[in-house]
């Protein structure tokens, strides 16, 4: 059974005689993003925490690479009536991708490089920290670059024969200097010319904890704090950081959950 482009009208109630309505649009699978909608004035909870909701009752939910086989959402309506909704999560099989020829220092970093990596990681965490009420994500997403896909979300990476963390983005091959455009409107939270692993790096906040990251850039066309529109040129493709050739690595986060950009394009297509 496919869970892509799944539209659900959930009417399962555990604590009330009349269930609170819940509509989900998106991918109930590992790496997926879901756009939910509840009645205005209601609150949705996931893992015991309230989900940020728009005035019209819409919210986002991101599922990580290792999301469990089932999840629960609790909806509390304006009359404090509580309903639990349970959903199955499709499990994915991930491939192994072997990448040779990357700079050896990025595979086995020195103590000095490890200190730099920690500093870089703090910058990235800070850039994703703000929980804004912007709703740019509702207008939809487009690809930031048109080109051959050479790497996919979730694949286990082996660099120069050494197993490393999974790949959490989508790689688009393109010549150095090719323009990268904003896949959706948002605010630039990070524009750094040279992080250790990702080289030239940009992060755009699309609101409600949803952000895009662009790695291995050779140039940055907009500064931190800039509001960008969908389709606006923001950066240039490069081969900086841990890369063997020019390409764009596009990644997406919902708060700390790393999600699949290709599934986001399905859940939130451009309007």
XYZ file of N, CA, C and O in Angstrom, residues 42 44 53 76 92 98 116 135 181 190 199 219:
48
model
N -8.308 24.344 17.874
C -7.827 23.060 18.367
C -6.300 23.070 18.444
O -5.634 23.922 17.856
N -2.913 20.300 18.167
C -2.408 18.955 17.871
C -1.117 18.725 18.646
O -0.261 19.613 18.713
N 0.724 25.851 14.906
C -0.437 25.827 14.025
C -0.713 27.225 13.476
O -0.557 28.223 14.182
N -6.721 18.142 20.660
C -7.584 18.663 21.715
C -8.359 19.836 21.133
O -7.764 20.812 20.681
N 11.294 2.405 4.741
C 12.031 2.463 3.482
C 13.302 1.621 3.532
O 13.864 1.365 4.602
N 28.983 4.407 -2.388
C 30.422 4.500 -2.146
C 30.988 5.673 -2.929
O 30.821 5.764 -4.151
N 37.013 22.902 14.690
C 36.310 23.726 13.700
C 34.937 23.133 13.383
O 33.957 23.871 13.235
N 4.689 31.720 7.216
C 3.969 30.626 6.574
C 4.337 30.511 5.095
O 3.505 30.153 4.260
N 18.414 28.490 -7.197
C 17.313 29.384 -6.851
C 16.631 28.907 -5.573
O 16.713 27.731 -5.209
N 21.502 31.620 7.403
C 22.947 31.395 7.391
C 23.443 31.530 5.964
O 22.839 30.975 5.034
N 31.379 23.261 2.965
C 31.904 24.362 2.169
C 30.976 25.567 2.222
O 30.422 25.906 3.271
N 29.608 30.300 -4.454
C 29.314 31.716 -4.268
C 27.963 31.915 -3.627
O 27.047 31.091 -3.786
